[in-house]
Amino acid sequence: MFLTRLVYASKKSPKFCSSDIDDILETARKHNGSLGITGLLCFNRQYFLQALEGPRSAINSTYYRITQDKRHSDMLILSYEEIRERNYGSWNMGYVPESSLTAPQTLKYSIGSEFDPFSMSSKSACMLLNDLSKTVPII
Ligand SMILES: Cc1cc2nc3c(=O)[nH]c(=O)nc-3n(C[C@H](O)[C@H](O)[C@H](O)COP(=O)(O)O)c2cc1C
């Protein structure tokens, strides 16, 4: 079973309320742990940026499940590739909150200082995730 990484962006929907993030992380960690999935989730109260890595079929079925979730919308796949190694192997779903998505971090990979993965190239979004995993405390 090939190791695969999928990175996508999405937008918070009107159905989302602030306490949902805890529920999302709890459910994600429970499912991901049993499926061999690791990853990182960034959220700034407007946009999500998530990397999922693990067995290819588990990534595909998990992504499909996430697409059915009414708490976000406009899902956009930024990257889908078979990989040789994990970048986020320490976390079943690590969380990067808004406080860690600082202007200098964002400005390094985007045209502006506001975190908006829809205005970033796929490559830059993936590089930002990788950078964050090494430089900010992951919750
Ligand atoms: C932005 C976002 C990220 C999510 N990430 C994951 C994830 O990594 N793994 C997962 O199983 N569910 C994730 N979910 C939750 C799923 O969409 C879905 O609600 C959940 O898997 C359903 O689990 P249940 O059938 O046990 O209730 C995410 C939801 C959102 C909105």
PDB file of C-alpha atoms and ligand atoms in Angstrom:
ATOM      1  CA  MET A   1       0.000   0.000   0.000  1.00  0.00           C
ATOM      2  CA  PHE A   2       1.651   3.207  -1.146  1.00  0.00           C
ATOM      3  CA  LEU A   3       2.313   6.126   1.164  1.00  0.00           C
ATOM      4  CA  THR A   4       0.427   9.164  -0.133  1.00  0.00           C
ATOM      5  CA  ARG A   5       0.044  12.811   0.850  1.00  0.00           C
ATOM      6  CA  LEU A   6      -2.980  14.966   0.066  1.00  0.00           C
ATOM      7  CA  VAL A   7      -3.110  18.694   0.781  1.00  0.00           C
ATOM      8  CA  TYR A   8      -6.294  20.699   0.416  1.00  0.00           C
ATOM      9  CA  ALA A   9      -7.741  24.082   1.323  1.00  0.00           C
ATOM     10  CA  SER A  10     -11.335  24.872   2.286  1.00  0.00           C
ATOM     11  CA  LYS A  11     -13.455  27.670   3.706  1.00  0.00           C
ATOM     12  CA  LYS A  12     -15.370  27.705   6.952  1.00  0.00           C
ATOM     13  CA  SER A  13     -19.118  27.424   6.259  1.00  0.00           C
ATOM     14  CA  PRO A  14     -21.949  29.244   8.057  1.00  0.00           C
ATOM     15  CA  LYS A  15     -22.653  25.929   9.848  1.00  0.00           C
ATOM     16  CA  PHE A  16     -19.287  26.071  11.615  1.00  0.00           C
ATOM     17  CA  CYS A  17     -19.192  27.343  15.193  1.00  0.00           C
ATOM     18  CA  SER A  18     -15.998  28.012  17.135  1.00  0.00           C
ATOM     19  CA  SER A  19     -16.296  24.943  19.382  1.00  0.00           C
ATOM     20  CA  ASP A  20     -16.358  22.724  16.263  1.00  0.00           C
ATOM     21  CA  ILE A  21     -12.589  22.814  15.958  1.00  0.00           C
ATOM     22  CA  ASP A  22     -12.191  20.716  19.115  1.00  0.00           C
ATOM     23  CA  ASP A  23     -14.731  18.216  17.808  1.00  0.00           C
ATOM     24  CA  ILE A  24     -13.006  18.050  14.408  1.00  0.00           C
ATOM     25  CA  LEU A  25      -9.610  17.417  16.002  1.00  0.00           C
ATOM     26  CA  GLU A  26     -10.941  14.788  18.383  1.00  0.00           C
ATOM     27  CA  THR A  27     -12.717  12.880  15.603  1.00  0.00           C
ATOM     28  CA  ALA A  28      -9.816  13.281  13.199  1.00  0.00           C
ATOM     29  CA  ARG A  29      -7.298  11.941  15.716  1.00  0.00           C
ATOM     30  CA  LYS A  30      -9.507   8.973  16.592  1.00  0.00           C
ATOM     31  CA  HIS A  31     -10.078   7.925  12.967  1.00  0.00           C
ATOM     32  CA  ASN A  32      -6.630   8.823  11.683  1.00  0.00           C
ATOM     33  CA  GLY A  33      -4.913   6.888  14.454  1.00  0.00           C
ATOM     34  CA  SER A  34      -6.679   3.691  13.501  1.00  0.00           C
ATOM     35  CA  LEU A  35      -6.045   4.226   9.771  1.00  0.00           C
ATOM     36  CA  GLY A  36      -2.337   5.067   9.944  1.00  0.00           C
ATOM     37  CA  ILE A  37      -2.962   8.665   8.880  1.00  0.00           C
ATOM     38  CA  THR A  38      -0.850  11.565  10.115  1.00  0.00           C
ATOM     39  CA  GLY A  39      -1.116  15.236   9.227  1.00  0.00           C
ATOM     40  CA  LEU A  40      -1.447  18.887  10.032  1.00  0.00           C
ATOM     41  CA  LEU A  41      -4.447  21.226  10.117  1.00  0.00           C
ATOM     42  CA  CYS A  42      -4.205  25.037   9.991  1.00  0.00           C
ATOM     43  CA  PHE A  43      -7.208  27.240  10.665  1.00  0.00           C
ATOM     44  CA  ASN A  44      -7.556  31.002  10.992  1.00  0.00           C
ATOM     45  CA  ARG A  45     -11.325  31.283  11.622  1.00  0.00           C
ATOM     46  CA  GLN A  46     -11.836  31.644   7.867  1.00  0.00           C
ATOM     47  CA  TYR A  47      -9.745  29.113   5.963  1.00  0.00           C
ATOM     48  CA  PHE A  48      -8.577  25.564   6.533  1.00  0.00           C
ATOM     49  CA  LEU A  49      -5.369  24.118   5.113  1.00  0.00           C
ATOM     50  CA  GLN A  50      -4.828  20.429   5.822  1.00  0.00           C
ATOM     51  CA  ALA A  51      -2.252  17.793   4.951  1.00  0.00           C
ATOM     52  CA  LEU A  52      -3.196  14.129   5.242  1.00  0.00           C
ATOM     53  CA  GLU A  53      -0.573  11.440   4.765  1.00  0.00           C
ATOM     54  CA  GLY A  54      -0.800   7.682   5.043  1.00  0.00           C
ATOM     55  CA  PRO A  55      -1.905   4.594   3.088  1.00  0.00           C
ATOM     56  CA  ARG A  56      -3.340   5.650  -0.283  1.00  0.00           C
ATOM     57  CA  SER A  57      -6.764   4.027   0.122  1.00  0.00           C
ATOM     58  CA  ALA A  58      -7.170   5.439   3.655  1.00  0.00           C
ATOM     59  CA  ILE A  59      -6.268   8.926   2.388  1.00  0.00           C
ATOM     60  CA  ASN A  60      -8.820   8.663  -0.414  1.00  0.00           C
ATOM     61  CA  SER A  61     -11.666   7.420   1.794  1.00  0.00           C
ATOM     62  CA  THR A  62     -10.883   9.940   4.546  1.00  0.00           C
ATOM     63  CA  TYR A  63     -10.767  12.803   2.057  1.00  0.00           C
ATOM     64  CA  TYR A  64     -14.134  11.706   0.673  1.00  0.00           C
ATOM     65  CA  ARG A  65     -15.574  11.682   4.230  1.00  0.00           C
ATOM     66  CA  ILE A  66     -14.205  15.176   4.863  1.00  0.00           C
ATOM     67  CA  THR A  67     -15.810  16.455   1.629  1.00  0.00           C
ATOM     68  CA  GLN A  68     -19.234  15.490   3.074  1.00  0.00           C
ATOM     69  CA  ASP A  69     -18.714  17.658   6.156  1.00  0.00           C
ATOM     70  CA  LYS A  70     -21.031  20.678   6.122  1.00  0.00           C
ATOM     71  CA  ARG A  71     -18.786  22.664   8.475  1.00  0.00           C
ATOM     72  CA  HIS A  72     -16.643  23.732   5.532  1.00  0.00           C
ATOM     73  CA  SER A  73     -17.021  24.288   1.784  1.00  0.00           C
ATOM     74  CA  ASP A  74     -15.159  25.039  -1.447  1.00  0.00           C
ATOM     75  CA  MET A  75     -12.660  22.231  -0.902  1.00  0.00           C
ATOM     76  CA  LEU A  76      -9.741  22.540  -3.283  1.00  0.00           C
ATOM     77  CA  ILE A  77      -7.076  19.854  -3.667  1.00  0.00           C
ATOM     78  CA  LEU A  78      -3.673  21.533  -3.825  1.00  0.00           C
ATOM     79  CA  SER A  79      -1.500  18.440  -3.961  1.00  0.00           C
ATOM     80  CA  TYR A  80      -1.885  14.672  -4.178  1.00  0.00           C
ATOM     81  CA  GLU A  81       1.257  12.582  -4.480  1.00  0.00           C
ATOM     82  CA  GLU A  82       2.881   9.322  -3.543  1.00  0.00           C
ATOM     83  CA  ILE A  83       5.665  10.080  -1.084  1.00  0.00           C
ATOM     84  CA  ARG A  84       8.748   8.276   0.192  1.00  0.00           C
ATOM     85  CA  GLU A  85       8.436   9.550   3.738  1.00  0.00           C
ATOM     86  CA  ARG A  86       6.033  11.398   6.018  1.00  0.00           C
ATOM     87  CA  ASN A  87       6.489  15.053   6.945  1.00  0.00           C
ATOM     88  CA  TYR A  88       3.970  14.983   9.802  1.00  0.00           C
ATOM     89  CA  GLY A  89       4.550  11.548  11.276  1.00  0.00           C
ATOM     90  CA  SER A  90       4.463  12.837  14.863  1.00  0.00           C
ATOM     91  CA  TRP A  91       0.794  13.833  14.742  1.00  0.00           C
ATOM     92  CA  ASN A  92      -2.419  11.947  13.973  1.00  0.00           C
ATOM     93  CA  MET A  93      -3.649  15.472  13.320  1.00  0.00           C
ATOM     94  CA  GLY A  94      -1.451  18.279  14.552  1.00  0.00           C
ATOM     95  CA  TYR A  95      -3.140  21.656  14.883  1.00  0.00           C
ATOM     96  CA  VAL A  96      -1.692  25.042  13.965  1.00  0.00           C
ATOM     97  CA  PRO A  97      -3.989  27.740  15.417  1.00  0.00           C
ATOM     98  CA  GLU A  98      -4.392  31.256  14.103  1.00  0.00           C
ATOM     99  CA  SER A  99      -1.916  32.618  16.653  1.00  0.00           C
ATOM    100  CA  SER A 100       0.867  30.688  14.908  1.00  0.00           C
ATOM    101  CA  LEU A 101      -0.126  31.849  11.412  1.00  0.00           C
ATOM    102  CA  THR A 102       1.779  35.082  11.829  1.00  0.00           C
ATOM    103  CA  ALA A 103       2.288  37.754   9.198  1.00  0.00           C
ATOM    104  CA  PRO A 104       6.006  36.942   8.687  1.00  0.00           C
ATOM    105  CA  GLN A 105       5.215  33.219   8.269  1.00  0.00           C
ATOM    106  CA  THR A 106       2.438  33.926   5.780  1.00  0.00           C
ATOM    107  CA  LEU A 107       4.262  36.681   3.906  1.00  0.00           C
ATOM    108  CA  LYS A 108       7.148  34.330   3.202  1.00  0.00           C
ATOM    109  CA  TYR A 109       4.868  32.136   1.040  1.00  0.00           C
ATOM    110  CA  SER A 110       2.119  34.498  -0.197  1.00  0.00           C
ATOM    111  CA  ILE A 111       1.595  37.884  -1.767  1.00  0.00           C
ATOM    112  CA  GLY A 112      -0.030  39.205   1.427  1.00  0.00           C
ATOM    113  CA  SER A 113       0.364  38.779   5.149  1.00  0.00           C
ATOM    114  CA  GLU A 114      -3.134  37.321   5.734  1.00  0.00           C
ATOM    115  CA  PHE A 115      -3.341  33.534   5.792  1.00  0.00           C
ATOM    116  CA  ASP A 116      -5.348  32.625   2.662  1.00  0.00           C
ATOM    117  CA  PRO A 117      -4.406  29.275   1.106  1.00  0.00           C
ATOM    118  CA  PHE A 118      -6.615  30.036  -1.932  1.00  0.00           C
ATOM    119  CA  SER A 119      -4.254  32.838  -2.917  1.00  0.00           C
ATOM    120  CA  MET A 120      -1.155  30.664  -2.583  1.00  0.00           C
ATOM    121  CA  SER A 121       0.400  28.365  -5.141  1.00  0.00           C
ATOM    122  CA  SER A 122       0.178  24.668  -4.284  1.00  0.00           C
ATOM    123  CA  LYS A 123       3.928  24.551  -3.839  1.00  0.00           C
ATOM    124  CA  SER A 124       3.931  27.530  -1.463  1.00  0.00           C
ATOM    125  CA  ALA A 125       1.038  26.090   0.583  1.00  0.00           C
ATOM    126  CA  CYS A 126       2.927  22.806   0.980  1.00  0.00           C
ATOM    127  CA  MET A 127       6.126  24.651   1.896  1.00  0.00           C
ATOM    128  CA  LEU A 128       4.252  26.726   4.491  1.00  0.00           C
ATOM    129  CA  LEU A 129       2.883  23.552   6.116  1.00  0.00           C
ATOM    130  CA  ASN A 130       6.334  22.032   6.191  1.00  0.00           C
ATOM    131  CA  ASP A 131       7.845  25.208   7.627  1.00  0.00           C
ATOM    132  CA  LEU A 132       5.147  25.451  10.321  1.00  0.00           C
ATOM    133  CA  SER A 133       5.688  21.840  11.365  1.00  0.00           C
ATOM    134  CA  LYS A 134       9.316  22.700  12.141  1.00  0.00           C
ATOM    135  CA  THR A 135       9.012  26.177  13.597  1.00  0.00           C
ATOM    136  CA  VAL A 136       5.819  26.578  15.644  1.00  0.00           C
ATOM    137  CA  PRO A 137       4.420  24.585  18.562  1.00  0.00           C
ATOM    138  CA  ILE A 138       1.983  22.025  17.169  1.00  0.00           C
ATOM    139  CA  ILE A 139      -1.042  21.427  19.379  1.00  0.00           C
TER     140      ILE A 139
HETATM  141  C1  LIG B   1     -11.523  20.901   8.190  1.00  0.00           C
HETATM  142  C2  LIG B   1     -11.874  19.500   8.601  1.00  0.00           C
HETATM  143  C3  LIG B   1     -10.870  18.550   8.757  1.00  0.00           C
HETATM  144  C4  LIG B   1     -11.174  17.241   9.124  1.00  0.00           C
HETATM  145  N1  LIG B   1     -10.178  16.325   9.222  1.00  0.00           N
HETATM  146  C5  LIG B   1     -10.476  15.032   9.476  1.00  0.00           C
HETATM  147  C6  LIG B   1      -9.460  14.046   9.495  1.00  0.00           C
HETATM  148  O1  LIG B   1      -8.262  14.301   9.333  1.00  0.00           O
HETATM  149  N2  LIG B   1      -9.841  12.748   9.736  1.00  0.00           N
HETATM  150  C7  LIG B   1     -11.150  12.405   9.970  1.00  0.00           C
HETATM  151  O2  LIG B   1     -11.426  11.232  10.167  1.00  0.00           O
HETATM  152  N3  LIG B   1     -12.116  13.336   9.987  1.00  0.00           N
HETATM  153  C8  LIG B   1     -11.820  14.638   9.744  1.00  0.00           C
HETATM  154  N4  LIG B   1     -12.804  15.579   9.753  1.00  0.00           N
HETATM  155  C9  LIG B   1     -14.166  15.179  10.201  1.00  0.00           C
HETATM  156  C10 LIG B   1     -14.923  14.487   9.092  1.00  0.00           C
HETATM  157  O3  LIG B   1     -15.358  15.430   8.153  1.00  0.00           O
HETATM  158  C11 LIG B   1     -16.143  13.751   9.650  1.00  0.00           C
HETATM  159  O4  LIG B   1     -16.944  14.644  10.357  1.00  0.00           O
HETATM  160  C12 LIG B   1     -15.757  12.655  10.590  1.00  0.00           C
HETATM  161  O5  LIG B   1     -14.713  11.890  10.085  1.00  0.00           O
HETATM  162  C13 LIG B   1     -16.982  11.765  10.854  1.00  0.00           C
HETATM  163  O6  LIG B   1     -16.672  10.885  11.881  1.00  0.00           O
HETATM  164  P1  LIG B   1     -17.834  10.026  12.579  1.00  0.00           P
HETATM  165  O7  LIG B   1     -18.482   9.239  11.458  1.00  0.00           O
HETATM  166  O8  LIG B   1     -17.111   9.176  13.568  1.00  0.00           O
HETATM  167  O9  LIG B   1     -18.774  11.013  13.207  1.00  0.00           O
HETATM  168  C14 LIG B   1     -12.532  16.889   9.374  1.00  0.00           C
HETATM  169  C15 LIG B   1     -13.528  17.846   9.219  1.00  0.00           C
HETATM  170  C16 LIG B   1     -13.216  19.143   8.846  1.00  0.00           C
HETATM  171  C17 LIG B   1     -14.299  20.162   8.696  1.00  0.00           C
END
